[in-house]
Amino acid sequence: MNNSDFDLLHPQLNNYSLATAIGEENRPNKALPVRSIPLRRWIREEGRNSYHHDPLDFSKDGKASLIRKVTVAYAVAKVLQHVSECRYSIDQILRLLLIDNFAVRVYEGKLSDLGWEVEGVYVISPELAVQIRSNWQSSISFFDGTADDLTGRNVQTTITSNTTDSHPHHARPDAEVGDCDERMICYYLGRFLHSFFCGVDPQRIAVEEHGRMENDDDLCDPNVSEPSMKKNFFLSPSKNSAHTTGHSLQKDGDRKPRTKETSSNYQQMERLDFSQMFPSHSFSYVSLTGSDRSKIQNTDESFHANFYPLLEAGYPPALSQVVINLLECGSDLFRSDDFYQSLEDVTNDLHILLEDPGRFLFDQFKAPSRDQALVVDKEKLYDRAKETALLTDAFCRVALSGNSEAVCVSGFSGCFASWSVSITRCGKTRLVQSVFESVDASGGYLVVQKFDETPTQSPLSVVLSALNDLCGMIVEKKNQDELRELYENITNSTNLALLSRVLPNIVRMNSSDTAVHPVNQSVSSGMNFHMLVFAVMRLMRIISSRSRPVMIFLDDLQWADTASLDLVHAILSDVKGSNCVFFVGSYRDQDVKQGHFVDEFMHSLSAYEVRCTELHLDGLTEDALNQMLSDALCVTPRLCKSLSSIVYYKTRGSPFFTFEFLNSLIDRGIVIYSLRERRWIWDVDQIHAEDITDNVLQMISDKMAILDDKDKKALEVAACFGIKINESFARDLSRTPMYTDLQSSLDKAVENGFMERDDSNYRFVHDKVREAAYLSIDSKDEYHFNLGMALYSIFADKNDDNGIATRTLLAHINHGIPSLLTCKETRSYLAQLNYKESLKSFGSSDFTSAYQYIKAAISLSPEDSWSNHHDQRIKFLFQFANAAFPCGRIQEAKDSLNEIIENGRGIHDTFPSYILLAKILFSACNDLSQAFAACRMSLQMLGEDVPDVEGAKNNLTSQVAKAKTLLKDSELLHSILVQTDDWRILAIMQAYDQLVTITYTSHPNVMPHYAGRWVQFTVVNRVSCRYTSKCIVTLGAILCRDLSQDARIAYRSAKKALASLDYSHLDVAASVFLTFYGLIGGLFEPIQACIDMLRRGYEMAMQAGNLSVAAFLQLFVLSRSIRIGANLSNLQKEIDIELKMATHRSQTFMTMRLRFYRETVLALIGEESSGHSALLSDEYLSSNPSLVEALCLNEALCSAYLGNPERIHHLSKRYLESLQQKRYSITQRSVYIIFYFGLSTAATYRNNGDPHQLRKLDYAISIVAKAAKFSEWNFKNKASLLKAELASLEEDNDEADEQYDFAIAAARSSKFINEEGLACELAGLHCKKHGKVAKAFNLFSEAERCYQAWGSTVKAHQMTNEINSLTT
């Protein structure tokens, strides 16, 4: 039949198209014209671009032609699947497979995507249209090193019918296609596709209604060379081979018995006249016994003899296998386990060929080799859809809300394959990489770093490298104007000098320097960890935002140092800023047990209300592992199932273990690449019989065991360095006699797949490989020692600027056995190296490393150190105490200092030890008496006659008077002070500073004596140093007590000292701010201004890394914020944050104070509070004088606002009596306590009429009025309110009204919203009592407004009730 005959017989093709069937608006590529071509003619045209015989040498056009053919084949298979589901009869389905029953719809013109010109397939009868939609999937990559711009597609089909008849003519509504019928359809589809691809007329297999075969000429153009169909080849070249893709021929005893259903199907097939289907032989389905085995084999060979394998015709093995497995459906006796069970399996396989033709359709290799044995998709993520969604959702929350979050991803060790396999990340790292595109799309910044097990990795280096990369990325993304503005903000808000030392890329924001600067390996000396933390927190507040979120990914957290995690924790929990940071950390869960610092890190984040999502990755599921092996072997998942099910059972889904096992099978020839079949084949039975070890380390060790000794030694040396070894170390070690040719052996390790090159490093492909190599070392200590000594011989005389070489050689020598080192000179040199590294580590707050280095230095010191190396012994022991103290090794630190004190030759030797010992006893042991004794002893040794506590009590008044006289002329005082660098004078100033600090807590009543002596020494010796301002301000705070006229003198002197403050010592400056604005300024200056300056002092203390002073400053800020009426809800949040930080830092004193404040705020808000009553025993009041006032203030404040004055009646009585008996001095805080006690006293008098209460109220008025003379802003409203209450009690209504009005106006003027509300409330109660309803209503309404603004729900509700009581 020629083309014109076809057009005459099927004129509907001229006016019917896919566009009319599916709608023009739904057709893809509507801009391109489409034409319909009869399938017969389309095959001839495609034959000119057909896939030629040599599969390794075909053109791009040939590959595109093959894609088009597979697309049509896929459409035909989808048609068969559709009609079988629509209950067509088996006869109708088989008659559908006529060559002239199909037409192909193709785009005209040149498409940009070659190979995807097929728009659809049209079926004449029944009238069906198959639309083909394809979405871009991936480019086709060829694994021999070449690449092509052809693309794989995700193909989808839409089948529509032009008939409204739901059941076509002759279709049986009750008919269902059974398993046997579906296999019959698969068999005929196989014959159709065999002829379709080989170019032989598909009508040879078409069956007419009466079983008649219609012969026609071959479809191939005579000018086009096609393979001869007269050759006789078996269908499967590997049918008799021992290696198969998991299938084996059915044995005689395995055949299923014939059922009634299958018998009817056999009769149906016989009715279709198989003798005409297979003209070369007669075939029938008969039940054969074992004795007829030779007959069966001959029949099987005859069955396959008429089919020319597509593989032999030059088609790819995957396509050939599809047709083979379809044709095997025609034999019930002789078929492999891979025959098709359903049409759905067929369409799935064809879809996979189109989706990733570079992997599954085309040949991958020119020849098999060890280097390219398997092909692993580096970008594909297996079985992690749920985890990917959770990770992406977390980042989106950060970007939208601006609130930092953390995600910690844990999993087993074994998330990538190695050896000859390219890395496949189906675990932690690859999962995290799935969100990288979202970060980039949002305009955010992404930085990635990895921790290492190597002992040479310095603390904080990984996190600082990530932040330095972040600065470099900002420089690349922002223009010059944006960088200039950003740099200005950083300069004004952070410690730029500090940051530029540890993050050198930050200087690029303000210069034309475009070079990338590596981060310093350690924190510079002179700074400490807390300084760095604060500076980085401020930096991140400026850099990160919702428009520019920052993602930080740190891999292998199990090897992180605690300082790095603390820095990350500080960034994430910095709620005072506007950080928008998304942190992701991954770790091996087998290395992180409960109590591990990574576990504590995650729990601490949750405690700080930083959302922390934990993701745990188990091994792959069986289906996911099958998909991964399918990709690696380039075999469709259906065929790979037999292998993957065994591998999954033996490896439990571990990807690393899987590929180790698979490669061992390849090495032993159990899994091989068949050159004949051009695909991987395997023996299922032999793999089943494999005895695989449960220990992957043993498997790796077995691989290493066959290596040469020098190659094994190279792996052992590299393992001592950690997961990687720098190329420079390998090169230098190769020049030593012990490690000759180390670098060449490492290159060989790369070739063997144990290691890989990563920039300038040799890196183990997996930490399990490194672990196996390290475990093979017998005497590890000696091995490390020898390695360290080899490095020492190389670097002893070299300049090590960054300290990497020094830390590396010390790590190995210290890990080893120092006793093996007998050379005294070398021991002395290494001891000095350890000492210097300890100082560096201590300066960067890496106290653990500092402790280990100095301990090693002491172990290398000679036994006669005190006699022959006295000064060195002093230095080593003092540094040991310095490092042991922050590590919690208190007794070791004390023993070391006592040894110095016992053996020191003079004050220069012992003074630093006395000071440090006093600090340890005071802050760590809470042994205040011993701390005082140590400090006093140091001063006595310096020549200062310092009395004990009893002596200080006896001379308290005279000593303070002397100091006060010296402070009267502040101008003269500051003019005579001279800067000094005298060691003794500076040491005395330092000792007095510590003594005053200790006595402030241990003996507050005699602290003024020691402060006075300090001032006297300063003035007499005309000392000007960093402690001078603190000295004068401290005495000023003492003189401001009791509200005497001396307070004004003290204020002027302290103000002058503040003006001359040396800000180069931020820790001292912060202490001065604490004393002045906390204890002096509030008596003379507006308290709101003092709070602002206290916050500034907090910033200085944090920049200096002085957490203790910063804690006190924050306590002062919070306590005063409560007094002035700061919003209670905001205060609660701030207190909660500070409470968590204090708990995290083990600051017991601050924790207790914060709990007082929290209880107070909760009570004022109206939430449930446990109160402070448990802490108000007489014993407690007597033993903790410095804490009593804090308790009294909070209890008195709550009583004044919330009523129930009886609950503090006892406390009020005790405290006021103590003040009158001079047991406590009247301080700023005392004024507030007396004010609130006065209000409670007035309430108590209203309840019981006790005249003693009026005397207490008179006393309160006198004290507060006295304070108002120093600062009307802070105290005038309070004095007026107490006077109004007294007038109200005495029924002096006019005076009461006047004073209430004064109190309200003064509180409003000073912006004390809480006290304004309280004054309005008390005035309203007074007016209500005397029948002034209208005024009372207005006053209660004003009070309600003030309390709402303050955030006190309970007080606002009380005012609402009062208003309602006036209107009822």
mmCIF file of C-alpha atoms in Angstrom, residues 988-1229:
data_model
loop_
_atom_site.group_PDB
_atom_site.id
_atom_site.type_symbol
_atom_site.label_atom_id
_atom_site.label_comp_id
_atom_site.label_asym_id
_atom_site.label_seq_id
_atom_site.Cartn_x
_atom_site.Cartn_y
_atom_site.Cartn_z
ATOM 1 C CA ILE A 988 49.167 47.487 94.936
ATOM 2 C CA MET A 989 46.427 49.180 92.885
ATOM 3 C CA GLN A 990 45.438 45.820 91.409
ATOM 4 C CA ALA A 991 45.394 44.174 94.847
ATOM 5 C CA TYR A 992 43.262 46.938 96.372
ATOM 6 C CA ASP A 993 40.845 46.650 93.458
ATOM 7 C CA GLN A 994 40.390 42.949 94.166
ATOM 8 C CA LEU A 995 40.221 43.425 97.940
ATOM 9 C CA VAL A 996 37.415 45.995 97.634
ATOM 10 C CA THR A 997 35.534 43.686 95.254
ATOM 11 C CA ILE A 998 35.791 40.775 97.702
ATOM 12 C CA THR A 999 34.768 42.781 100.773
ATOM 13 C CA TYR A 1000 31.774 44.254 98.917
ATOM 14 C CA THR A 1001 30.335 40.722 99.095
ATOM 15 C CA SER A 1002 31.960 39.283 102.218
ATOM 16 C CA HIS A 1003 32.011 42.297 104.570
ATOM 17 C CA PRO A 1004 30.000 45.153 103.032
ATOM 18 C CA ASN A 1005 29.962 47.161 106.275
ATOM 19 C CA VAL A 1006 33.765 47.468 106.341
ATOM 20 C CA MET A 1007 34.279 47.737 102.594
ATOM 21 C CA PRO A 1008 34.379 51.577 102.872
ATOM 22 C CA HIS A 1009 37.502 51.289 105.045
ATOM 23 C CA TYR A 1010 39.452 49.438 102.344
ATOM 24 C CA ALA A 1011 38.098 51.725 99.647
ATOM 25 C CA GLY A 1012 39.282 54.690 101.723
ATOM 26 C CA ARG A 1013 42.763 53.211 102.065
ATOM 27 C CA TRP A 1014 42.793 52.657 98.322
ATOM 28 C CA VAL A 1015 41.980 56.336 97.679
ATOM 29 C CA GLN A 1016 44.518 57.442 100.253
ATOM 30 C CA PHE A 1017 47.255 55.383 98.592
ATOM 31 C CA THR A 1018 46.284 56.751 95.177
ATOM 32 C CA VAL A 1019 46.375 60.407 96.209
ATOM 33 C CA VAL A 1020 49.476 60.189 98.392
ATOM 34 C CA ASN A 1021 51.434 58.428 95.663
ATOM 35 C CA ARG A 1022 49.827 60.588 92.931
ATOM 36 C CA VAL A 1023 49.031 57.443 90.974
ATOM 37 C CA SER A 1024 47.423 57.733 87.574
ATOM 38 C CA CYS A 1025 46.763 54.366 85.986
ATOM 39 C CA ARG A 1026 43.875 52.352 84.685
ATOM 40 C CA TYR A 1027 42.638 51.688 88.251
ATOM 41 C CA THR A 1028 42.617 55.362 89.380
ATOM 42 C CA SER A 1029 39.179 56.315 88.062
ATOM 43 C CA LYS A 1030 37.674 53.163 89.504
ATOM 44 C CA CYS A 1031 39.250 53.921 92.867
ATOM 45 C CA ILE A 1032 37.788 57.446 93.094
ATOM 46 C CA VAL A 1033 34.357 56.429 91.793
ATOM 47 C CA THR A 1034 34.198 53.536 94.261
ATOM 48 C CA LEU A 1035 34.771 55.857 97.217
ATOM 49 C CA GLY A 1036 32.267 58.290 95.721
ATOM 50 C CA ALA A 1037 29.620 55.546 95.772
ATOM 51 C CA ILE A 1038 30.358 54.975 99.459
ATOM 52 C CA LEU A 1039 30.059 58.665 100.318
ATOM 53 C CA CYS A 1040 26.726 58.902 98.522
ATOM 54 C CA ARG A 1041 25.202 56.673 101.189
ATOM 55 C CA ASP A 1042 22.943 58.093 103.896
ATOM 56 C CA LEU A 1043 22.080 61.078 101.636
ATOM 57 C CA SER A 1044 24.556 63.406 103.392
ATOM 58 C CA GLN A 1045 26.091 66.525 101.926
ATOM 59 C CA ASP A 1046 29.203 64.462 101.322
ATOM 60 C CA ALA A 1047 27.264 62.934 98.448
ATOM 61 C CA ARG A 1048 27.605 66.103 96.392
ATOM 62 C CA ILE A 1049 31.380 66.138 96.961
ATOM 63 C CA ALA A 1050 31.557 62.499 95.971
ATOM 64 C CA TYR A 1051 29.430 63.098 92.871
ATOM 65 C CA ARG A 1052 31.676 65.935 91.637
ATOM 66 C CA SER A 1053 34.856 63.910 92.188
ATOM 67 C CA ALA A 1054 33.396 60.828 90.563
ATOM 68 C CA LYS A 1055 32.144 62.845 87.604
ATOM 69 C CA LYS A 1056 35.630 64.248 87.151
ATOM 70 C CA ALA A 1057 37.133 60.782 87.314
ATOM 71 C CA LEU A 1058 34.602 59.585 84.770
ATOM 72 C CA ALA A 1059 35.629 62.376 82.407
ATOM 73 C CA SER A 1060 39.286 61.282 82.602
ATOM 74 C CA LEU A 1061 38.465 57.594 82.145
ATOM 75 C CA ASP A 1062 40.912 55.586 80.017
ATOM 76 C CA TYR A 1063 38.736 53.695 77.513
ATOM 77 C CA SER A 1064 41.635 51.640 76.198
ATOM 78 C CA HIS A 1065 40.950 49.235 79.079
ATOM 79 C CA LEU A 1066 37.315 48.409 78.425
ATOM 80 C CA ASP A 1067 36.956 46.026 81.341
ATOM 81 C CA VAL A 1068 37.962 48.726 83.844
ATOM 82 C CA ALA A 1069 35.862 51.352 82.041
ATOM 83 C CA ALA A 1070 32.834 49.063 82.281
ATOM 84 C CA SER A 1071 33.400 48.657 86.021
ATOM 85 C CA VAL A 1072 33.538 52.441 86.413
ATOM 86 C CA PHE A 1073 30.242 52.794 84.521
ATOM 87 C CA LEU A 1074 28.730 50.159 86.773
ATOM 88 C CA THR A 1075 29.738 51.981 89.933
ATOM 89 C CA PHE A 1076 28.972 55.513 88.795
ATOM 90 C CA TYR A 1077 25.671 55.081 86.975
ATOM 91 C CA GLY A 1078 24.533 52.247 89.214
ATOM 92 C CA LEU A 1079 25.327 53.708 92.632
ATOM 93 C CA ILE A 1080 25.923 57.449 92.176
ATOM 94 C CA GLY A 1081 24.289 58.813 89.030
ATOM 95 C CA GLY A 1082 20.756 57.702 89.927
ATOM 96 C CA LEU A 1083 20.823 60.029 92.900
ATOM 97 C CA PHE A 1084 21.576 63.100 90.772
ATOM 98 C CA GLU A 1085 20.725 62.381 87.124
ATOM 99 C CA PRO A 1086 17.513 61.151 85.447
ATOM 100 C CA ILE A 1087 17.308 57.437 85.975
ATOM 101 C CA GLN A 1088 16.417 56.788 82.322
ATOM 102 C CA ALA A 1089 19.722 58.404 81.280
ATOM 103 C CA CYS A 1090 21.545 56.262 83.823
ATOM 104 C CA ILE A 1091 19.950 53.134 82.355
ATOM 105 C CA ASP A 1092 21.169 54.129 78.896
ATOM 106 C CA MET A 1093 24.710 54.557 80.222
ATOM 107 C CA LEU A 1094 24.532 51.250 82.067
ATOM 108 C CA ARG A 1095 23.631 49.610 78.759
ATOM 109 C CA ARG A 1096 26.666 51.258 77.213
ATOM 110 C CA GLY A 1097 28.768 49.878 80.050
ATOM 111 C CA TYR A 1098 27.322 46.434 79.326
ATOM 112 C CA GLU A 1099 28.455 46.771 75.717
ATOM 113 C CA MET A 1100 31.970 47.679 76.881
ATOM 114 C CA ALA A 1101 32.096 44.775 79.306
ATOM 115 C CA MET A 1102 31.009 42.348 76.608
ATOM 116 C CA GLN A 1103 33.561 43.763 74.186
ATOM 117 C CA ALA A 1104 36.207 43.298 76.863
ATOM 118 C CA GLY A 1105 34.957 39.780 77.507
ATOM 119 C CA ASN A 1106 34.300 40.505 81.198
ATOM 120 C CA LEU A 1107 31.123 38.509 81.767
ATOM 121 C CA SER A 1108 31.070 39.149 85.500
ATOM 122 C CA VAL A 1109 30.917 42.945 85.176
ATOM 123 C CA ALA A 1110 28.499 42.606 82.246
ATOM 124 C CA ALA A 1111 26.210 40.508 84.445
ATOM 125 C CA PHE A 1112 26.101 43.163 87.190
ATOM 126 C CA LEU A 1113 25.468 45.896 84.635
ATOM 127 C CA GLN A 1114 22.561 43.950 83.207
ATOM 128 C CA LEU A 1115 21.128 43.404 86.688
ATOM 129 C CA PHE A 1116 21.255 47.150 87.296
ATOM 130 C CA VAL A 1117 19.539 47.801 83.962
ATOM 131 C CA LEU A 1118 16.721 45.353 84.687
ATOM 132 C CA SER A 1119 16.104 46.409 88.279
ATOM 133 C CA ARG A 1120 15.911 50.072 87.343
ATOM 134 C CA SER A 1121 13.752 49.323 84.320
ATOM 135 C CA ILE A 1122 11.222 47.732 86.652
ATOM 136 C CA ARG A 1123 11.211 50.852 88.808
ATOM 137 C CA ILE A 1124 10.679 53.359 85.989
ATOM 138 C CA GLY A 1125 7.731 51.507 84.461
ATOM 139 C CA ALA A 1126 9.268 49.819 81.424
ATOM 140 C CA ASN A 1127 6.802 47.583 79.584
ATOM 141 C CA LEU A 1128 6.384 44.456 81.691
ATOM 142 C CA SER A 1129 5.939 42.010 78.806
ATOM 143 C CA ASN A 1130 9.174 43.143 77.186
ATOM 144 C CA LEU A 1131 10.905 42.996 80.550
ATOM 145 C CA GLN A 1132 9.723 39.441 81.085
ATOM 146 C CA LYS A 1133 11.195 38.364 77.748
ATOM 147 C CA GLU A 1134 14.492 40.108 78.473
ATOM 148 C CA ILE A 1135 14.717 38.605 81.961
ATOM 149 C CA ASP A 1136 13.976 35.120 80.603
ATOM 150 C CA ILE A 1137 16.775 35.490 78.075
ATOM 151 C CA GLU A 1138 19.241 36.738 80.660
ATOM 152 C CA LEU A 1139 18.199 33.974 83.046
ATOM 153 C CA LYS A 1140 18.985 31.338 80.444
ATOM 154 C CA MET A 1141 22.330 32.948 79.699
ATOM 155 C CA ALA A 1142 23.212 33.141 83.396
ATOM 156 C CA THR A 1143 22.261 29.489 83.860
ATOM 157 C CA HIS A 1144 24.302 28.545 80.795
ATOM 158 C CA ARG A 1145 27.314 30.414 82.236
ATOM 159 C CA SER A 1146 26.782 29.015 85.761
ATOM 160 C CA GLN A 1147 26.436 32.523 87.236
ATOM 161 C CA THR A 1148 24.680 31.546 90.457
ATOM 162 C CA PHE A 1149 24.463 35.017 91.976
ATOM 163 C CA MET A 1150 22.952 36.534 88.844
ATOM 164 C CA THR A 1151 20.577 33.616 88.444
ATOM 165 C CA MET A 1152 19.116 34.206 91.911
ATOM 166 C CA ARG A 1153 18.679 37.925 91.331
ATOM 167 C CA LEU A 1154 17.033 37.351 87.975
ATOM 168 C CA ARG A 1155 14.578 34.949 89.534
ATOM 169 C CA PHE A 1156 13.567 37.676 91.994
ATOM 170 C CA TYR A 1157 12.986 40.077 89.120
ATOM 171 C CA ARG A 1158 11.051 37.508 87.132
ATOM 172 C CA GLU A 1159 8.726 36.751 90.047
ATOM 173 C CA THR A 1160 8.148 40.472 90.516
ATOM 174 C CA VAL A 1161 7.336 41.079 86.852
ATOM 175 C CA LEU A 1162 5.023 38.063 86.639
ATOM 176 C CA ALA A 1163 3.157 39.212 89.726
ATOM 177 C CA LEU A 1164 2.743 42.742 88.328
ATOM 178 C CA ILE A 1165 1.496 41.384 85.010
ATOM 179 C CA GLY A 1166 -1.003 39.224 86.850
ATOM 180 C CA GLU A 1167 0.404 35.803 86.044
ATOM 181 C CA GLU A 1168 0.968 33.063 88.587
ATOM 182 C CA SER A 1169 4.053 33.664 90.734
ATOM 183 C CA SER A 1170 5.609 31.686 93.569
ATOM 184 C CA GLY A 1171 6.768 34.886 95.282
ATOM 185 C CA HIS A 1172 9.846 35.451 97.429
ATOM 186 C CA SER A 1173 8.484 34.444 100.811
ATOM 187 C CA ALA A 1174 10.615 31.275 100.929
ATOM 188 C CA LEU A 1175 13.742 33.425 101.037
ATOM 189 C CA LEU A 1176 12.641 35.821 103.792
ATOM 190 C CA SER A 1177 13.652 33.928 106.936
ATOM 191 C CA ASP A 1178 15.468 35.751 109.730
ATOM 192 C CA GLU A 1179 18.491 33.532 109.213
ATOM 193 C CA TYR A 1180 18.614 34.388 105.539
ATOM 194 C CA LEU A 1181 18.239 38.119 106.207
ATOM 195 C CA SER A 1182 21.126 37.990 108.661
ATOM 196 C CA SER A 1183 23.545 35.977 106.500
ATOM 197 C CA ASN A 1184 23.040 37.698 103.143
ATOM 198 C CA PRO A 1185 23.025 41.472 103.649
ATOM 199 C CA SER A 1186 23.856 42.296 100.025
ATOM 200 C CA LEU A 1187 20.859 40.276 98.834
ATOM 201 C CA VAL A 1188 18.374 41.440 101.460
ATOM 202 C CA GLU A 1189 17.755 44.831 99.864
ATOM 203 C CA ALA A 1190 16.992 43.217 96.509
ATOM 204 C CA LEU A 1191 14.384 40.992 98.141
ATOM 205 C CA CYS A 1192 12.932 43.843 100.138
ATOM 206 C CA LEU A 1193 12.637 46.063 97.081
ATOM 207 C CA ASN A 1194 10.787 43.463 95.030
ATOM 208 C CA GLU A 1195 8.449 42.475 97.845
ATOM 209 C CA ALA A 1196 7.733 46.091 98.733
ATOM 210 C CA LEU A 1197 7.025 47.020 95.113
ATOM 211 C CA CYS A 1198 4.562 44.151 94.683
ATOM 212 C CA SER A 1199 2.855 45.002 97.954
ATOM 213 C CA ALA A 1200 2.466 48.681 97.008
ATOM 214 C CA TYR A 1201 0.795 47.884 93.701
ATOM 215 C CA LEU A 1202 -1.013 44.644 94.434
ATOM 216 C CA GLY A 1203 -2.122 45.284 98.002
ATOM 217 C CA ASN A 1204 -1.893 42.761 100.858
ATOM 218 C CA PRO A 1205 0.553 44.837 102.909
ATOM 219 C CA GLU A 1206 0.317 42.351 105.787
ATOM 220 C CA ARG A 1207 2.570 39.866 103.943
ATOM 221 C CA ILE A 1208 5.576 42.215 104.275
ATOM 222 C CA HIS A 1209 4.720 43.737 107.626
ATOM 223 C CA HIS A 1210 7.450 41.713 109.355
ATOM 224 C CA LEU A 1211 9.984 42.498 106.628
ATOM 225 C CA SER A 1212 9.133 46.207 106.738
ATOM 226 C CA LYS A 1213 9.563 46.357 110.470
ATOM 227 C CA ARG A 1214 12.940 44.577 110.438
ATOM 228 C CA TYR A 1215 14.329 46.595 107.563
ATOM 229 C CA LEU A 1216 13.293 50.042 108.863
ATOM 230 C CA GLU A 1217 14.652 49.239 112.309
ATOM 231 C CA SER A 1218 17.953 48.187 110.722
ATOM 232 C CA LEU A 1219 18.190 51.469 108.841
ATOM 233 C CA GLN A 1220 17.449 53.518 111.972
ATOM 234 C CA GLN A 1221 20.095 51.551 113.905
ATOM 235 C CA LYS A 1222 22.644 52.141 111.090
ATOM 236 C CA ARG A 1223 22.998 48.428 110.396
ATOM 237 C CA TYR A 1224 22.375 49.282 106.730
ATOM 238 C CA SER A 1225 23.278 52.466 104.906
ATOM 239 C CA ILE A 1226 20.652 54.408 103.023
ATOM 240 C CA THR A 1227 21.365 53.931 99.331
ATOM 241 C CA GLN A 1228 19.429 54.751 96.193
ATOM 242 C CA ARG A 1229 17.762 51.374 96.459
#
